[in-house]
Coordinates of C-alpha atoms and ligand atoms in Angstrom, one line a residue:
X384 CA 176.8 18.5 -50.1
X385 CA 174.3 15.3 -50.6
X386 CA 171.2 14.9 -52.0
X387 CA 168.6 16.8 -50.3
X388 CA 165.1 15.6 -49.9
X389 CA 162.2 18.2 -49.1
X390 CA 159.0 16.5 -48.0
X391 CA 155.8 18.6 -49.0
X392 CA 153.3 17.3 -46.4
X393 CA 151.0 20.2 -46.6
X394 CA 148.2 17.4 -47.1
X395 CA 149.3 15.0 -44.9
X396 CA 151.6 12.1 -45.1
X397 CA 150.8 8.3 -44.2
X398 CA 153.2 5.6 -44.5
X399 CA 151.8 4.1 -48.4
X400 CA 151.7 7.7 -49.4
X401 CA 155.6 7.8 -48.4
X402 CA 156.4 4.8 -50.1
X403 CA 154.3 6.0 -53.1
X404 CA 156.2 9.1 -53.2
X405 CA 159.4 7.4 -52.9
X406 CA 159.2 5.2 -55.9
X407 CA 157.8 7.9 -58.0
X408 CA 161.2 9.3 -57.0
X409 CA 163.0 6.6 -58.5
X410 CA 163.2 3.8 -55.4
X411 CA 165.1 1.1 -56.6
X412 CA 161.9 -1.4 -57.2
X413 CA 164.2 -4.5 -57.0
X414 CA 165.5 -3.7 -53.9
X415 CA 161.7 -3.3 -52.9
X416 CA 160.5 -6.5 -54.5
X417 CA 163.0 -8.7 -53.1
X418 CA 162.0 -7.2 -49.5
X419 CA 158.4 -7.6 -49.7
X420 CA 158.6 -11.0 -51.2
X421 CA 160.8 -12.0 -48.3
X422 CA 158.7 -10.7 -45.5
X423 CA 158.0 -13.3 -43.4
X424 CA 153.9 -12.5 -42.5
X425 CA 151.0 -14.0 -44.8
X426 CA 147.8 -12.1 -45.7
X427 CA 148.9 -9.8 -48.4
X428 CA 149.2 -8.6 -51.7
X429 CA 150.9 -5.4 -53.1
X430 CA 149.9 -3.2 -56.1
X431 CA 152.1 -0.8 -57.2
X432 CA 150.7 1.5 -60.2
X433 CA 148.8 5.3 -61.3
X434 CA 145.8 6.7 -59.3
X435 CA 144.5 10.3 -60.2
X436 CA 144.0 12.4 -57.4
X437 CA 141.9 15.4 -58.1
X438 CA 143.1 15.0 -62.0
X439 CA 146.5 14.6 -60.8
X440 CA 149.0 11.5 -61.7
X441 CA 150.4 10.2 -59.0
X442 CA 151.8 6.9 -57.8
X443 CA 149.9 4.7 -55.7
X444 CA 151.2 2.0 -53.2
X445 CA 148.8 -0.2 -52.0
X446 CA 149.1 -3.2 -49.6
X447 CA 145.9 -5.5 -49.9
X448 CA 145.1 -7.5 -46.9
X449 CA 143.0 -10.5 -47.5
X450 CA 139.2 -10.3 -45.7
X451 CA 140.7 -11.7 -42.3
X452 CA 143.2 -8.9 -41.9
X453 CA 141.1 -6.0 -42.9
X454 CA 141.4 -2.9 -41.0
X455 CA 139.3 -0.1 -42.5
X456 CA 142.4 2.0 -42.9
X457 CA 140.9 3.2 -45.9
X458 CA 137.4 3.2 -45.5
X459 CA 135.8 6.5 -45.1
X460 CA 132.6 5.7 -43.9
X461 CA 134.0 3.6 -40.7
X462 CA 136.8 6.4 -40.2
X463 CA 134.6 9.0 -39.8
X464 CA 130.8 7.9 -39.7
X465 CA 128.5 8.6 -42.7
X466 CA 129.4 12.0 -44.1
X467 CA 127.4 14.3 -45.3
X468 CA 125.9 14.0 -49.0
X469 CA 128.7 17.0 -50.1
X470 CA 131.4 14.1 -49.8
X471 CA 129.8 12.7 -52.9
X472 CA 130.0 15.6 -55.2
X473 CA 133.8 16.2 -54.4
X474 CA 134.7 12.9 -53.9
X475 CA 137.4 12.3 -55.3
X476 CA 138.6 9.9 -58.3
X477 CA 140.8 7.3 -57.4
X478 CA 141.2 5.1 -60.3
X479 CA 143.2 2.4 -60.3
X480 CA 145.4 1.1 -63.2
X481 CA 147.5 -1.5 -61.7
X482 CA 149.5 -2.8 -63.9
X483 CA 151.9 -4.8 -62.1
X484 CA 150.7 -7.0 -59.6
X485 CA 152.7 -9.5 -57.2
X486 CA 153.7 -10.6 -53.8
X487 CA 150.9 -12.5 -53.2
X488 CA 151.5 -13.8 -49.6
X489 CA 147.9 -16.0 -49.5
X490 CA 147.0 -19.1 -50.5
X491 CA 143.5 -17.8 -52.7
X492 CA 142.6 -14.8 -54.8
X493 CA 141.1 -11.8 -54.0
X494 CA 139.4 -9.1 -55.1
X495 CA 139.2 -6.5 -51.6
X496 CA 139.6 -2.9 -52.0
X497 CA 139.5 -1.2 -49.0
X498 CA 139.7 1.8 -50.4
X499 CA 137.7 1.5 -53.5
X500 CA 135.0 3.6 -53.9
X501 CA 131.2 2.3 -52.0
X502 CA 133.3 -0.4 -49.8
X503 CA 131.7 0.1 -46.8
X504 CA 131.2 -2.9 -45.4
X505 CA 127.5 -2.2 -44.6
X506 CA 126.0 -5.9 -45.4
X507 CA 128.4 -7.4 -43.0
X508 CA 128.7 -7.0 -38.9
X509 CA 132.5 -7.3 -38.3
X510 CA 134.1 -4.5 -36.0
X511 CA 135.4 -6.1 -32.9
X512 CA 136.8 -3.3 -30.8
X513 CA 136.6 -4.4 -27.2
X514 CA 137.7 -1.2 -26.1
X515 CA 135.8 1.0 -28.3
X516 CA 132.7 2.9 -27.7
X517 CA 129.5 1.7 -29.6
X518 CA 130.7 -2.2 -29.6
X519 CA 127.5 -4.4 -30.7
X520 CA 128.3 -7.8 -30.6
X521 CA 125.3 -9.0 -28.5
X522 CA 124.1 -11.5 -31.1
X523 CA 127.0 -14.0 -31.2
X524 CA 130.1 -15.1 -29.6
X525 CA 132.7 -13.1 -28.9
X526 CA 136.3 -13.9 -28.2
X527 CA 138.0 -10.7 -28.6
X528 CA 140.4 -10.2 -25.6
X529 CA 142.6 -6.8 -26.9
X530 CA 143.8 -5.7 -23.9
X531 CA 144.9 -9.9 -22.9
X532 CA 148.3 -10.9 -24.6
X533 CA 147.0 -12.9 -27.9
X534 CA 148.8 -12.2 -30.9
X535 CA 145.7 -13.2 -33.1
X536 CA 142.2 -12.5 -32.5
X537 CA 139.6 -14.2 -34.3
X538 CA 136.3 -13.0 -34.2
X539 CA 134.7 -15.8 -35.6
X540 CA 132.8 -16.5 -38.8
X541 CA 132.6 -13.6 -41.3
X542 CA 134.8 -11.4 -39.0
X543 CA 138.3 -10.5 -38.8
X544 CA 141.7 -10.9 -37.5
X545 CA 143.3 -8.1 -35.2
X546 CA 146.6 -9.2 -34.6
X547 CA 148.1 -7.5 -32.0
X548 CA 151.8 -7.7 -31.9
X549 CA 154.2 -6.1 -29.4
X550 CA 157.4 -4.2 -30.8
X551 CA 159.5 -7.9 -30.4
X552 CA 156.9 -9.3 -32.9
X553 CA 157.4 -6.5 -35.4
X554 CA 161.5 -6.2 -34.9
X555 CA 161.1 -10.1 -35.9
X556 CA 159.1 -9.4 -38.4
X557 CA 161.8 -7.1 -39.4
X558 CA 164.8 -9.4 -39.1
X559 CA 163.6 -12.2 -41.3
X560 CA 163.1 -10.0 -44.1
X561 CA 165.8 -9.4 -47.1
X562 CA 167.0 -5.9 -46.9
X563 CA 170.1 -4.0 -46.2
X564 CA 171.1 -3.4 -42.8
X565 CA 170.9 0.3 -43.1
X566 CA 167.1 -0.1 -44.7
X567 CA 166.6 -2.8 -41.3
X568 CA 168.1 0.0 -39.0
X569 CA 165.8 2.8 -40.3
X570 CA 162.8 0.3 -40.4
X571 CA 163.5 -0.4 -37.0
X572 CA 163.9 3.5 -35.9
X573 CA 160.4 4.0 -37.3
X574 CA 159.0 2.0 -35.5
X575 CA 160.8 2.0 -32.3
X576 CA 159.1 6.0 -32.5
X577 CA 155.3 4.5 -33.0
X578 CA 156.3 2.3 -30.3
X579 CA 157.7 4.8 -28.1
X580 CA 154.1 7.0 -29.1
X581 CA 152.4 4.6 -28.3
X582 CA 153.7 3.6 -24.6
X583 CA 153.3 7.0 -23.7
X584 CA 149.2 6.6 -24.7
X585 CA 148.6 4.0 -23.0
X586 CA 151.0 4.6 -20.2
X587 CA 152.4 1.1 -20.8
X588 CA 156.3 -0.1 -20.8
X589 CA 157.4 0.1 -24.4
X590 CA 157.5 -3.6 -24.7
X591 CA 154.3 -4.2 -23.4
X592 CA 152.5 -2.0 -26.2
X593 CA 150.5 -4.0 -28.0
X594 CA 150.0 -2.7 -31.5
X595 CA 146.4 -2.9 -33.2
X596 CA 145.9 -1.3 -36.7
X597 CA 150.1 -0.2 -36.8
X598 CA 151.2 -3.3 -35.7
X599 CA 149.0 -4.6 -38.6
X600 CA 150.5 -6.2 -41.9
X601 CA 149.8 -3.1 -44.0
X602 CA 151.7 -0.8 -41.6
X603 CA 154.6 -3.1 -41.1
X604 CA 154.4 -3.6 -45.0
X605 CA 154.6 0.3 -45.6
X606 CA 156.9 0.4 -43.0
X607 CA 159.8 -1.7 -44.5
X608 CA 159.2 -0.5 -47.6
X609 CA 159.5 2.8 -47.0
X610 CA 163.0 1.8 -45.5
X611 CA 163.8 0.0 -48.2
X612 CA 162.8 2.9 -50.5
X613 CA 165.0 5.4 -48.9
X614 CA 167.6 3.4 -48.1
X615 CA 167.6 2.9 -52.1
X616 CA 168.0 6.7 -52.7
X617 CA 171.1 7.3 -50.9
X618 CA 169.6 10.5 -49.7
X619 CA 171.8 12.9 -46.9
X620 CA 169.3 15.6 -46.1
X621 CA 165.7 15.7 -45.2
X622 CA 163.9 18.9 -44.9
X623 CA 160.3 18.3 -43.5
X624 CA 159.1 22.1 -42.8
X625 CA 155.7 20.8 -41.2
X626 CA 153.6 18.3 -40.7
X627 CA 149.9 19.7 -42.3
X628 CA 147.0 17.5 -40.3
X629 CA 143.5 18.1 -40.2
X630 CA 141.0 18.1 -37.0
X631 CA 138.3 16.5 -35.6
X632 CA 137.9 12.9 -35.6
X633 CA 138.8 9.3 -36.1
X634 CA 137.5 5.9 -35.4
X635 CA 140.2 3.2 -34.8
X636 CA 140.2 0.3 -33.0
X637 CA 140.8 2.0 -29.7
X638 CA 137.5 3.7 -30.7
X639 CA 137.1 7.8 -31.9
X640 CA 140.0 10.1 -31.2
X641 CA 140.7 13.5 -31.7
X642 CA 142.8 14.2 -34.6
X643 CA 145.8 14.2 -34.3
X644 CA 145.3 10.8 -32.9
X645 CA 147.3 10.6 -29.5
X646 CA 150.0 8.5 -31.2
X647 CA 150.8 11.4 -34.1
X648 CA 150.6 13.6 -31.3
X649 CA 153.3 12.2 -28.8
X650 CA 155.5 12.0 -31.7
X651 CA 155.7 15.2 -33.0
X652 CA 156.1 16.6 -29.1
X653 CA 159.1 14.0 -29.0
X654 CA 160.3 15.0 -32.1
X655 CA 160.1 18.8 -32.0
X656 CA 157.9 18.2 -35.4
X657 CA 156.4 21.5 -37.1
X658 CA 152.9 20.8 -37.1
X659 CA 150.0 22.8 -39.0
X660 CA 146.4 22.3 -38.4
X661 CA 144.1 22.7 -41.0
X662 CA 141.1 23.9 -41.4
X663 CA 140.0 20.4 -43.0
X664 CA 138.4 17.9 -40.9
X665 CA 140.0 14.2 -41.3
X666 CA 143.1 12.6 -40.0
X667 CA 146.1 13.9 -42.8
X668 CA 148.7 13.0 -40.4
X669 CA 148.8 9.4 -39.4
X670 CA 151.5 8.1 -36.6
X671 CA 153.2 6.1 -39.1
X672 CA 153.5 9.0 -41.5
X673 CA 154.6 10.9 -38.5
X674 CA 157.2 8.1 -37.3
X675 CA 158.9 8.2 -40.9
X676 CA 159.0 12.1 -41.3
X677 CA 160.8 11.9 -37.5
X678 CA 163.1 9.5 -38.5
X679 CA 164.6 11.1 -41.3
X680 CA 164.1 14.7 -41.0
X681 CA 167.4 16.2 -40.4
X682 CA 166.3 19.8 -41.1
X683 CA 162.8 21.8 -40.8
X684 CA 164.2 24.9 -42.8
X685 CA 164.5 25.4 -46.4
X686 CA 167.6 26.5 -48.1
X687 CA 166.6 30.4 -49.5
X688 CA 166.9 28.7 -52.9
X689 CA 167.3 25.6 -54.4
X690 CA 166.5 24.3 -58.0
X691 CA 164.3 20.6 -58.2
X692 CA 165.9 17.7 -59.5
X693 CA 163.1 15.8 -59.4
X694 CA 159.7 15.5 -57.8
X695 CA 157.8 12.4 -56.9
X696 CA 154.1 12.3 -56.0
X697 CA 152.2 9.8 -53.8
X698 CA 148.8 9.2 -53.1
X699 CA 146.8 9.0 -50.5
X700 CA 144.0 6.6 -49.9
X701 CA 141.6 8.6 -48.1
X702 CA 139.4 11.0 -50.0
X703 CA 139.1 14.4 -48.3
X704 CA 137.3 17.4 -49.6
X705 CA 139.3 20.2 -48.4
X706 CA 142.7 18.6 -49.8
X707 CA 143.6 16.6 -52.2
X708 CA 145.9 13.7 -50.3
X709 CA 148.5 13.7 -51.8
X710 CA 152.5 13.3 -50.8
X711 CA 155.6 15.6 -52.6
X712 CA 158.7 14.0 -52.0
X713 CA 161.2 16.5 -53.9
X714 CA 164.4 15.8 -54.4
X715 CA 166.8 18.9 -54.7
X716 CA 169.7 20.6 -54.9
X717 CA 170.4 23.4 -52.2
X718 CA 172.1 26.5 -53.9
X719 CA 175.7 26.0 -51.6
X720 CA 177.6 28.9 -50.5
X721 CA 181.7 28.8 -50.5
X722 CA 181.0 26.8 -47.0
X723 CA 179.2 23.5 -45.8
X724 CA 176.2 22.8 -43.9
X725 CA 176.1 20.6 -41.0
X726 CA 173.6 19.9 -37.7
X727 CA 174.7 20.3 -34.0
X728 CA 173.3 20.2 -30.7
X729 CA 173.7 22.7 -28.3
X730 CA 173.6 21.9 -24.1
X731 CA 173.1 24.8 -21.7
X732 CA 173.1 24.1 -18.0
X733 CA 173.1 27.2 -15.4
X734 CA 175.1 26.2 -12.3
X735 CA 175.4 28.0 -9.3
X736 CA 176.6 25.2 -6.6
X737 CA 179.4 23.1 -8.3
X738 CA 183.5 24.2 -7.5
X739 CA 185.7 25.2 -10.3
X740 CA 187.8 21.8 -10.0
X741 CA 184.5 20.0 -10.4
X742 CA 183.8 22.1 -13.7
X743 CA 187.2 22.1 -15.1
X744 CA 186.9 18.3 -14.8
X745 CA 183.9 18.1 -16.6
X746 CA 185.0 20.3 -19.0
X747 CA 187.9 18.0 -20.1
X748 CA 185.6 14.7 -19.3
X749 CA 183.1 16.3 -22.4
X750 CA 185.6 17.2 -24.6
X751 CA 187.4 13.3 -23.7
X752 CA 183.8 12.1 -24.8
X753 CA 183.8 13.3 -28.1
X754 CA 182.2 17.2 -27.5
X755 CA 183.3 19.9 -30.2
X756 CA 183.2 22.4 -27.8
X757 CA 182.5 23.0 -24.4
X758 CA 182.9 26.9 -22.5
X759 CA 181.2 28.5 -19.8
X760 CA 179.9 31.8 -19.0
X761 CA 179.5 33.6 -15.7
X762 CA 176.4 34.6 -15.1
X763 CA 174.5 36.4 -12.5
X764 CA 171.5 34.1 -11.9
X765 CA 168.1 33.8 -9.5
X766 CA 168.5 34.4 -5.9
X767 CA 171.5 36.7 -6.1
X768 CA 173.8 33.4 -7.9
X769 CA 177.2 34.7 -9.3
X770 CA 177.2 32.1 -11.3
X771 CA 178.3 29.5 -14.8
X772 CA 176.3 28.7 -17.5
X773 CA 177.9 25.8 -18.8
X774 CA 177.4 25.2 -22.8
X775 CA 178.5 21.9 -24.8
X776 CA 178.0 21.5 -28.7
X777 CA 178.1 18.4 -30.0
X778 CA 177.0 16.0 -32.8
X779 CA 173.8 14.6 -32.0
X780 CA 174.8 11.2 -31.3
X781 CA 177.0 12.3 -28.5
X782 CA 174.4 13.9 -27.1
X783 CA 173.1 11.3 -24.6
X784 CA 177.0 11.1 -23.4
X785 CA 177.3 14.6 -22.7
X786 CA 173.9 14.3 -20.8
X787 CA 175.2 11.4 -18.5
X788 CA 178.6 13.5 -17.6
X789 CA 176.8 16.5 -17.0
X790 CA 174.5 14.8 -14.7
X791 CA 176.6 12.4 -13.1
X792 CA 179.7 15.1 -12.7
X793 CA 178.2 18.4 -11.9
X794 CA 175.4 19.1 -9.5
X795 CA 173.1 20.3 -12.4
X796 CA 169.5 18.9 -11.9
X797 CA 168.3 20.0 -15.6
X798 CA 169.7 20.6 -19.3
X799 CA 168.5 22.5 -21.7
X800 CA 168.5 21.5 -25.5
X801 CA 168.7 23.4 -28.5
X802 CA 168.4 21.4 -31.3
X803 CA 168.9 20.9 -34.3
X804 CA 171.2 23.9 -34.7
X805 CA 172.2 24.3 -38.7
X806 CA 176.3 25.3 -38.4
X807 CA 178.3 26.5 -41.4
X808 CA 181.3 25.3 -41.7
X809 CA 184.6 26.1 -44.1
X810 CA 186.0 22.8 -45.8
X811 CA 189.1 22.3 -44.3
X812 CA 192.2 19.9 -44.3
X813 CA 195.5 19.1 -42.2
X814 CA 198.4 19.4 -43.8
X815 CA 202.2 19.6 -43.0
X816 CA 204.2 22.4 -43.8
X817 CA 208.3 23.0 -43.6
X818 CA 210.3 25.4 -41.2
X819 CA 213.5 25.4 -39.6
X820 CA 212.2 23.7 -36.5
X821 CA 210.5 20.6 -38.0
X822 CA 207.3 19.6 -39.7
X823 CA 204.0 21.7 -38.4
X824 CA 200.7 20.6 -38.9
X825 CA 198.6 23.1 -40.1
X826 CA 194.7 23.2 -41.4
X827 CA 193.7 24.4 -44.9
X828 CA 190.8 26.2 -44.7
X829 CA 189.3 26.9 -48.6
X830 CA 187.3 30.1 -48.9
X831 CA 186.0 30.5 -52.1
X832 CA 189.1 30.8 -54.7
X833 CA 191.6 31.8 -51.1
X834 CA 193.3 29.3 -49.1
X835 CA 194.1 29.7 -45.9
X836 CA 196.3 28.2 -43.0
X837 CA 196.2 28.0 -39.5
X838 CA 199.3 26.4 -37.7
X839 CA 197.7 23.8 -35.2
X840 CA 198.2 24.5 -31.6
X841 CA 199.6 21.5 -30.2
X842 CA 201.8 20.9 -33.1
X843 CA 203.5 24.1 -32.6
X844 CA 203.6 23.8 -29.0
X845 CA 205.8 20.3 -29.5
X846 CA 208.1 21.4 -31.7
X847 CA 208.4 24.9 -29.2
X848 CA 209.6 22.8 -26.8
X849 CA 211.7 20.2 -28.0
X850 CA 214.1 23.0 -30.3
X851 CA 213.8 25.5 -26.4
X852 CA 212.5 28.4 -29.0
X853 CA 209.5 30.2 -27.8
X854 CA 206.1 29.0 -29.1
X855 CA 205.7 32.4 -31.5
X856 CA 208.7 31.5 -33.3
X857 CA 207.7 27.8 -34.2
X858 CA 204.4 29.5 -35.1
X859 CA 205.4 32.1 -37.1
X860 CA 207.3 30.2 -39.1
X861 CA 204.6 28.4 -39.9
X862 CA 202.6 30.7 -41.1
X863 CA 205.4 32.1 -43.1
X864 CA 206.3 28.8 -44.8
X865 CA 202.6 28.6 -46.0
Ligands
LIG2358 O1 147.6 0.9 -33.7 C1 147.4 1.7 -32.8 S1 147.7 1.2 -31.3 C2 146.9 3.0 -33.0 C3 147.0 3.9 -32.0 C4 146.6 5.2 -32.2 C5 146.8 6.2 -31.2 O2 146.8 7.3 -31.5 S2 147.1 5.7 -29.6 C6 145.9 5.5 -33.5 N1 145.8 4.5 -34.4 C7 145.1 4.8 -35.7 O3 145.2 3.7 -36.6 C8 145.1 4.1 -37.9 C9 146.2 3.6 -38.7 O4 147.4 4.2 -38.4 P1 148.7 3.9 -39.3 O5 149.8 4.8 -38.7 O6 149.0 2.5 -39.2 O7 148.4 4.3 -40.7 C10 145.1 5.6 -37.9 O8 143.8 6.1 -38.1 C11 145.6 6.0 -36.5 O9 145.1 7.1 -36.0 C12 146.2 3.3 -34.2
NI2359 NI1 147.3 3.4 -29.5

């Protein structure tokens, strides 16, 4: 089996906190470098370094917009209003030590901080959120138009820029920048979910969303980079056992929503993501730390036991009191038993109005399209119904096929899905074994320190009938020769 990564979001997870966690995995940092230096967007600077979080080392990943492109992603006081003086006495340290600086995408120096401590902004008026409650622009222009199709919104002198891409700005974004196709791939999964998230929100065609502060630079910065970072790891597994957010409140450009924020929440229903609220008030769980942990997960269980290989830590930027924000991306080894670990998908259908030709067609039509199994079950359903349930396993990529033929070749109306279903399964290999009728395939099955061998079916059956002996014979001498 692969390496296994388990992802400790019991305090949340947010796409720098990913990307934090990754590196202080080991991410390869040139593979990272090269991307973010090719990305093909201005208004940016990344920091890589140590924070302390609550006294604890961690690495921090921070993508600096310049003033234009600010988004108070990381300022308290605009995400949640002023807090009571309590935040003060916990608030936590988040000292910087950068030591490395570098892909500086702007033209001039500076020195912005959104998440330094007392950066709030107050002196100057610059929150243009046309659709957001409490909008006070009545002094000066305004040329905000979020919901019209601008990419770039200038809000005039001493304000900001809200870009608002769509998902064919972002995948272009994507494309020009230097990275492995599987890294590109996985970039563009994460944010195909935000996307898909997000057109369910706003009950708009997925590319028509128009993305405000995850369709900003920081976000499509964390985004590739958090590709690239896993990408880097060759990782197989990823065990995300829940998603930990908090409750209440948060301002965003489309104004205050509950926590989880619409977005995080559509993912993890799409996603069938574990997700545990807190009793902590604050957003833990944003959509693009959601969108990553959907991506990749491949497993929500933990193995009984495992031992660590390695753990990385990334920080968060927001300073919460009831948790310390802080990412554990842990890299281990899953104690394996004499057998392998793989995912399927299970389909269940009940039909009570299709023939038996029309099933045993389908039956052969699903197994034709790549199912690993597919059986029915006679059942005595609703309204008196003799009758099947009809069940295909398969990998999850074949699901969608097995979908289409169900519905296109039965008269099923719905499918269920179980998914993802954890399978054990015996390491096994074809191989060819002598007898006095020809060469019969055979699979090797290895349990623990025994072999075994099971003649194949349709092997047998050939050489059955070309020597006229009975198919027993062929395979008993199969077994014998073993
Ligand atoms: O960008 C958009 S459109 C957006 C949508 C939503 C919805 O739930 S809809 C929420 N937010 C908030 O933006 C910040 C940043 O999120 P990132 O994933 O980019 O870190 C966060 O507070 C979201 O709740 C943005
Ligand atoms: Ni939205």
């Amino acid at each position: 089996m692969g390496k296994s990564l388990y992802l400790e979001a019991s305090s949340g997870i947010a796409g720098d906190m990913f990307v934090a966690a990754l590196l202080d995995l080991g991410a390869d940092r040139k593979a990272l470098d090269k991307a973010l230096s090719s990305i093909p967007a201005k208004g940016f600077t990344v920091e890589i370094g140590r924070v302390q979080k609550a006294g604890i080392d961690c690495c921090d990943f921070n993508v600096i917009l310049d003033k234009e492109h600010e988004n108070h992603d990381h300022d308290m006081a605009y995400l949640y209003g002023p807090l009571p003086e309590a935040r003060e006495e916990v608030h936590e340290e988040h000292h910087h030590h950068h030591e490395e600086e570098g892909h500086h995408h702007e033209e001039e120096e500076h020195h912005c901080h959104c998440h330094e401590e007392g950066h709030h902004h107050e002196e100057e008026e610059h929150h243009c959120h046309c659709h957001e409650e409490g909008h006070h622009h009545e002094e000066e222009e305004h040329h905000c138009h979020c919901h019209e199709d601008h990419h770039h919104h200038d809000h005039g002198e001493g304000h900001h820029h809200h870009e608002h891409r769509h998902l064919k700005d972002v995948e272009a974004v994507i494309d020009g920048t230097d990275m492995t196709e599987s890294a590109r791939a996985l970039a563009k999964k994460i944010f195909r979910i935000v996307a898909e998230a997000e057109s369910k929100a706003h009950n708009l065609p997925i590319e028509e969303v128009h993305f405000h502060e995850v369709g900003a630079i920081d976000s499509i910065v964390d985004i590739i980079s958090a590709a690239v970072c896993f990408d880097s790891l060759h990782i197989e597994n990823v065990i995300v056992p829940k998603l930990s957010e908090g409750r209440g409140t948060v301002r965003c450009q489309h104004g205050v929503l509950p926590v989880p924020v619409p977005a995080t929440l559509n993912i993890v229903t799409a996603y069938h993501m574990p997700l545990e609220i807190m009793d902590a008030k604050g957003e833990y769980v944003t959509p693009t730390g959601a969108a990553i942990a959907a991506a990749l997960a491949t497993s929500h269980e933990l193995p009984a036991s495992f031992t660590v290989l390695k753990t990385g830590l990334g920080a968060g930027k927001r300073d919460y009191r009831e948790r310390t924000n802080i990412l554990r991306a842990i890299l281990i080894d899953e104690a394996e038993g004499p057998w392998e670990k793989d995912q399927v998908v299970k389909l269940e259908s009940d039909i009570d109005d299709a023939s038996g030709e029309v099933l045993g067609y389908t039956m052969k039509k699903l197994m034709d399209a790549g199912a690993l199994d597919v059986h029915f079950t006679p059942i005595y359903m609703k309204k008196n119904r003799p009758a099947y349930e009809l069940t295909v396993i398969c990998k999850e990529d074949r699901k969608e096929a097995m979908e289409n033929i169900l519905f296109s070749e039965t008269t099923t109306i719905g499918i269920r899905e179980l998914a993802p279903l954890m399978r054990s399964i015996l390491h096994r290999e074809e191989k060819e074994v002598d007898t006095a009728y020809g060469r019969v395939q055979v699979k090797e099955v290895t349990l623990g320190s025994e072999k075994r061998r099971y003649p194949e079916y349709e092997s047998v059956k050939k050489r059955a009938e070309e020597k006229q002996v009975p198919f027993q014979t062929v395979f008993n001498a199969a077994k014998n020769s073993i």
